[in-house]
């Protein structure tokens, strides 16, 4: 058996480069927030690049979810899910702009 | 021997070996990473140890690989619940590396190429418990497993065995690393099942 196949770990293998896009955050964040944060725009605290949360580079073959800036590669968000607690670090994001209903 | 289904993961540990609580055995070698794999050529590679007084010791690749090496066999326990028995490594014991380093520090903050960090008590690196490993299974350590060199501290969960190790900072105070600051246990003993903060 080769290293790291799904049969070994139950963890899906992600695309080349080891990351997938920010849409992978939708489920874990939906457990916490009423709005879909993957539809939001985020500004990177490291390089100030602004872009959709859905375009972040998400590494999930790890003890937690790690979302990195698509521009500078620095960590913007970390999410660790324990059975009874979720730890969410968004210190790599300065501003989130979140679309909401106009009425 | 009776055949007992143990579900998806299925295998019994080899005779005489025990799994820590909540772990299952894998025969593969899963690759976990919180970021892109850094590719560091051994020409440019360096390991440094900085003491609490600011004294800096460093080794380039030639210096590291000239030091006496050991070939430990270790069981690995990842906090994501897989364990792998009997992995064979080559590396330099931290006892050798730290032999001439004068320090009264009690803690170490380990940093890696790529920005990863992890913290542990200095005593967990000493007395034959930890290595700077550069060989795996008779071959140079592959980048996806932390090559050119990684820390190997097999008595703690594997996130403490920082891949792509670059520096050890000896400190008087404990400073949480990458996962330790995001909910994981500060120490990470697999036999005590210290996965998350508060376990
Ligand atoms: Zn950035």
PDB file of C-alpha atoms in Angstrom, chain B residues 59-186:
ATOM      1  CA  UNK B  59      25.282  23.447  11.637  1.00  0.00           C
ATOM      2  CA  UNK B  60      25.247  23.235   7.868  1.00  0.00           C
ATOM      3  CA  UNK B  61      24.462  19.952   6.116  1.00  0.00           C
ATOM      4  CA  UNK B  62      28.067  18.771   6.061  1.00  0.00           C
ATOM      5  CA  UNK B  63      28.515  19.516   9.748  1.00  0.00           C
ATOM      6  CA  UNK B  64      25.283  17.740  10.685  1.00  0.00           C
ATOM      7  CA  UNK B  65      25.976  14.609   8.698  1.00  0.00           C
ATOM      8  CA  UNK B  66      29.534  14.382  10.066  1.00  0.00           C
ATOM      9  CA  UNK B  67      28.204  14.060  13.593  1.00  0.00           C
ATOM     10  CA  UNK B  68      27.788  10.524  14.938  1.00  0.00           C
ATOM     11  CA  UNK B  69      24.367   9.244  13.887  1.00  0.00           C
ATOM     12  CA  UNK B  70      22.006   6.656  15.302  1.00  0.00           C
ATOM     13  CA  UNK B  71      19.399   4.431  13.687  1.00  0.00           C
ATOM     14  CA  UNK B  72      16.427   4.470  16.020  1.00  0.00           C
ATOM     15  CA  UNK B  73      13.311   2.382  15.391  1.00  0.00           C
ATOM     16  CA  UNK B  74      10.234   4.183  16.620  1.00  0.00           C
ATOM     17  CA  UNK B  75       6.464   3.885  16.828  1.00  0.00           C
ATOM     18  CA  UNK B  76       4.714   7.030  15.574  1.00  0.00           C
ATOM     19  CA  UNK B  77       1.436   8.305  16.976  1.00  0.00           C
ATOM     20  CA  UNK B  78      -0.391  11.062  15.105  1.00  0.00           C
ATOM     21  CA  UNK B  79      -3.068  13.071  16.898  1.00  0.00           C
ATOM     22  CA  UNK B  80      -5.363  12.423  13.904  1.00  0.00           C
ATOM     23  CA  UNK B  81      -5.479   8.887  15.363  1.00  0.00           C
ATOM     24  CA  UNK B  82      -3.203   6.804  13.178  1.00  0.00           C
ATOM     25  CA  UNK B  83      -0.179   5.028  14.601  1.00  0.00           C
ATOM     26  CA  UNK B  84       2.626   3.408  12.663  1.00  0.00           C
ATOM     27  CA  UNK B  85       4.817   0.791  14.300  1.00  0.00           C
ATOM     28  CA  UNK B  86       8.495   0.117  13.794  1.00  0.00           C
ATOM     29  CA  UNK B  87       9.573   3.039  11.614  1.00  0.00           C
ATOM     30  CA  UNK B  88      13.333   3.064  10.927  1.00  0.00           C
ATOM     31  CA  UNK B  89      15.240   6.335  10.970  1.00  0.00           C
ATOM     32  CA  UNK B  90      18.749   7.720  10.789  1.00  0.00           C
ATOM     33  CA  UNK B  91      19.682  10.893  12.573  1.00  0.00           C
ATOM     34  CA  UNK B  92      21.698  12.736  15.159  1.00  0.00           C
ATOM     35  CA  UNK B  93      20.646  12.511  18.783  1.00  0.00           C
ATOM     36  CA  UNK B  94      19.799  15.841  20.376  1.00  0.00           C
ATOM     37  CA  UNK B  95      22.154  14.761  23.180  1.00  0.00           C
ATOM     38  CA  UNK B  96      25.010  15.032  20.652  1.00  0.00           C
ATOM     39  CA  UNK B  97      23.786  18.279  19.140  1.00  0.00           C
ATOM     40  CA  UNK B  98      23.234  19.993  22.488  1.00  0.00           C
ATOM     41  CA  UNK B  99      26.336  18.581  24.215  1.00  0.00           C
ATOM     42  CA  UNK B 100      28.305  21.835  23.968  1.00  0.00           C
ATOM     43  CA  UNK B 101      25.348  24.167  24.381  1.00  0.00           C
ATOM     44  CA  UNK B 102      25.281  25.876  27.744  1.00  0.00           C
ATOM     45  CA  UNK B 103      21.790  26.636  28.909  1.00  0.00           C
ATOM     46  CA  UNK B 104      19.581  26.876  31.951  1.00  0.00           C
ATOM     47  CA  UNK B 105      16.447  27.069  29.787  1.00  0.00           C
ATOM     48  CA  UNK B 106      13.608  24.646  30.395  1.00  0.00           C
ATOM     49  CA  UNK B 107      11.670  25.064  27.170  1.00  0.00           C
ATOM     50  CA  UNK B 108      12.274  24.836  23.458  1.00  0.00           C
ATOM     51  CA  UNK B 109      10.434  26.527  20.630  1.00  0.00           C
ATOM     52  CA  UNK B 110      11.146  24.603  17.428  1.00  0.00           C
ATOM     53  CA  UNK B 111      10.762  26.394  14.105  1.00  0.00           C
ATOM     54  CA  UNK B 112      10.692  25.018  10.595  1.00  0.00           C
ATOM     55  CA  UNK B 113      11.265  26.141   7.046  1.00  0.00           C
ATOM     56  CA  UNK B 114       7.797  27.221   5.920  1.00  0.00           C
ATOM     57  CA  UNK B 115       6.928  28.859   9.231  1.00  0.00           C
ATOM     58  CA  UNK B 116       5.666  25.951  11.360  1.00  0.00           C
ATOM     59  CA  UNK B 117       6.458  26.009  15.088  1.00  0.00           C
ATOM     60  CA  UNK B 118       6.007  23.656  18.038  1.00  0.00           C
ATOM     61  CA  UNK B 119       7.014  23.839  21.696  1.00  0.00           C
ATOM     62  CA  UNK B 120       8.168  21.274  24.222  1.00  0.00           C
ATOM     63  CA  UNK B 121      10.161  20.992  27.439  1.00  0.00           C
ATOM     64  CA  UNK B 122      13.902  20.727  26.852  1.00  0.00           C
ATOM     65  CA  UNK B 123      14.065  17.537  28.895  1.00  0.00           C
ATOM     66  CA  UNK B 124      11.879  15.811  26.289  1.00  0.00           C
ATOM     67  CA  UNK B 125      14.660  16.293  23.749  1.00  0.00           C
ATOM     68  CA  UNK B 126      17.386  14.798  25.972  1.00  0.00           C
ATOM     69  CA  UNK B 127      18.452  11.352  27.229  1.00  0.00           C
ATOM     70  CA  UNK B 128      18.022   9.489  23.962  1.00  0.00           C
ATOM     71  CA  UNK B 129      14.439  10.585  23.336  1.00  0.00           C
ATOM     72  CA  UNK B 130      14.859  12.811  20.270  1.00  0.00           C
ATOM     73  CA  UNK B 131      16.790  13.109  17.019  1.00  0.00           C
ATOM     74  CA  UNK B 132      17.346  15.375  14.051  1.00  0.00           C
ATOM     75  CA  UNK B 133      16.422  12.721  11.492  1.00  0.00           C
ATOM     76  CA  UNK B 134      17.618  12.845   7.884  1.00  0.00           C
ATOM     77  CA  UNK B 135      17.173   9.219   6.825  1.00  0.00           C
ATOM     78  CA  UNK B 136      14.035   7.104   6.695  1.00  0.00           C
ATOM     79  CA  UNK B 137      13.897   3.402   5.882  1.00  0.00           C
ATOM     80  CA  UNK B 138      17.450   3.430   4.533  1.00  0.00           C
ATOM     81  CA  UNK B 139      16.993   6.423   2.238  1.00  0.00           C
ATOM     82  CA  UNK B 140      17.289  10.200   2.485  1.00  0.00           C
ATOM     83  CA  UNK B 141      14.218  11.646   4.158  1.00  0.00           C
ATOM     84  CA  UNK B 142      11.744  12.757   1.469  1.00  0.00           C
ATOM     85  CA  UNK B 143      10.492  16.376   1.478  1.00  0.00           C
ATOM     86  CA  UNK B 144       6.877  15.351   2.107  1.00  0.00           C
ATOM     87  CA  UNK B 145       7.981  13.619   5.307  1.00  0.00           C
ATOM     88  CA  UNK B 146      10.076  16.589   6.425  1.00  0.00           C
ATOM     89  CA  UNK B 147      13.338  16.226   4.516  1.00  0.00           C
ATOM     90  CA  UNK B 148      16.080  17.196   4.328  1.00  0.00           C
ATOM     91  CA  UNK B 149      15.745  16.881   8.118  1.00  0.00           C
ATOM     92  CA  UNK B 150      13.027  16.800  10.724  1.00  0.00           C
ATOM     93  CA  UNK B 151      12.788  16.598  14.450  1.00  0.00           C
ATOM     94  CA  UNK B 152      11.837  13.120  15.707  1.00  0.00           C
ATOM     95  CA  UNK B 153      10.333  12.958  19.206  1.00  0.00           C
ATOM     96  CA  UNK B 154       8.380   9.712  19.031  1.00  0.00           C
ATOM     97  CA  UNK B 155       7.151   9.646  22.631  1.00  0.00           C
ATOM     98  CA  UNK B 156       4.907  12.656  21.915  1.00  0.00           C
ATOM     99  CA  UNK B 157       2.189  13.053  19.273  1.00  0.00           C
ATOM    100  CA  UNK B 158       3.745  13.482  15.859  1.00  0.00           C
ATOM    101  CA  UNK B 159       2.912  17.196  15.491  1.00  0.00           C
ATOM    102  CA  UNK B 160       5.784  17.772  17.943  1.00  0.00           C
ATOM    103  CA  UNK B 161       8.205  16.082  15.488  1.00  0.00           C
ATOM    104  CA  UNK B 162       8.479  19.204  13.350  1.00  0.00           C
ATOM    105  CA  UNK B 163       9.162  18.562   9.662  1.00  0.00           C
ATOM    106  CA  UNK B 164      11.735  20.743   7.834  1.00  0.00           C
ATOM    107  CA  UNK B 165      13.333  21.710  11.141  1.00  0.00           C
ATOM    108  CA  UNK B 166      15.376  24.909  10.960  1.00  0.00           C
ATOM    109  CA  UNK B 167      15.884  26.255  14.472  1.00  0.00           C
ATOM    110  CA  UNK B 168      15.640  25.398  18.151  1.00  0.00           C
ATOM    111  CA  UNK B 169      15.186  28.346  20.463  1.00  0.00           C
ATOM    112  CA  UNK B 170      15.969  27.536  24.103  1.00  0.00           C
ATOM    113  CA  UNK B 171      13.737  29.670  26.304  1.00  0.00           C
ATOM    114  CA  UNK B 172      13.086  30.300  29.965  1.00  0.00           C
ATOM    115  CA  UNK B 173       9.361  30.579  29.259  1.00  0.00           C
ATOM    116  CA  UNK B 174       7.101  28.206  27.386  1.00  0.00           C
ATOM    117  CA  UNK B 175       5.639  29.633  24.172  1.00  0.00           C
ATOM    118  CA  UNK B 176       2.840  27.726  22.413  1.00  0.00           C
ATOM    119  CA  UNK B 177       3.583  26.683  18.836  1.00  0.00           C
ATOM    120  CA  UNK B 178       1.358  26.481  15.754  1.00  0.00           C
ATOM    121  CA  UNK B 179      -1.107  23.813  16.896  1.00  0.00           C
ATOM    122  CA  UNK B 180      -0.620  24.383  20.613  1.00  0.00           C
ATOM    123  CA  UNK B 181      -1.923  27.942  20.158  1.00  0.00           C
ATOM    124  CA  UNK B 182      -4.973  26.705  18.243  1.00  0.00           C
ATOM    125  CA  UNK B 183      -6.522  24.258  20.686  1.00  0.00           C
ATOM    126  CA  UNK B 184      -4.107  21.338  20.768  1.00  0.00           C
ATOM    127  CA  UNK B 185      -2.572  20.138  24.009  1.00  0.00           C
ATOM    128  CA  UNK B 186       0.572  21.876  25.164  1.00  0.00           C
TER     129      UNK B 186
END
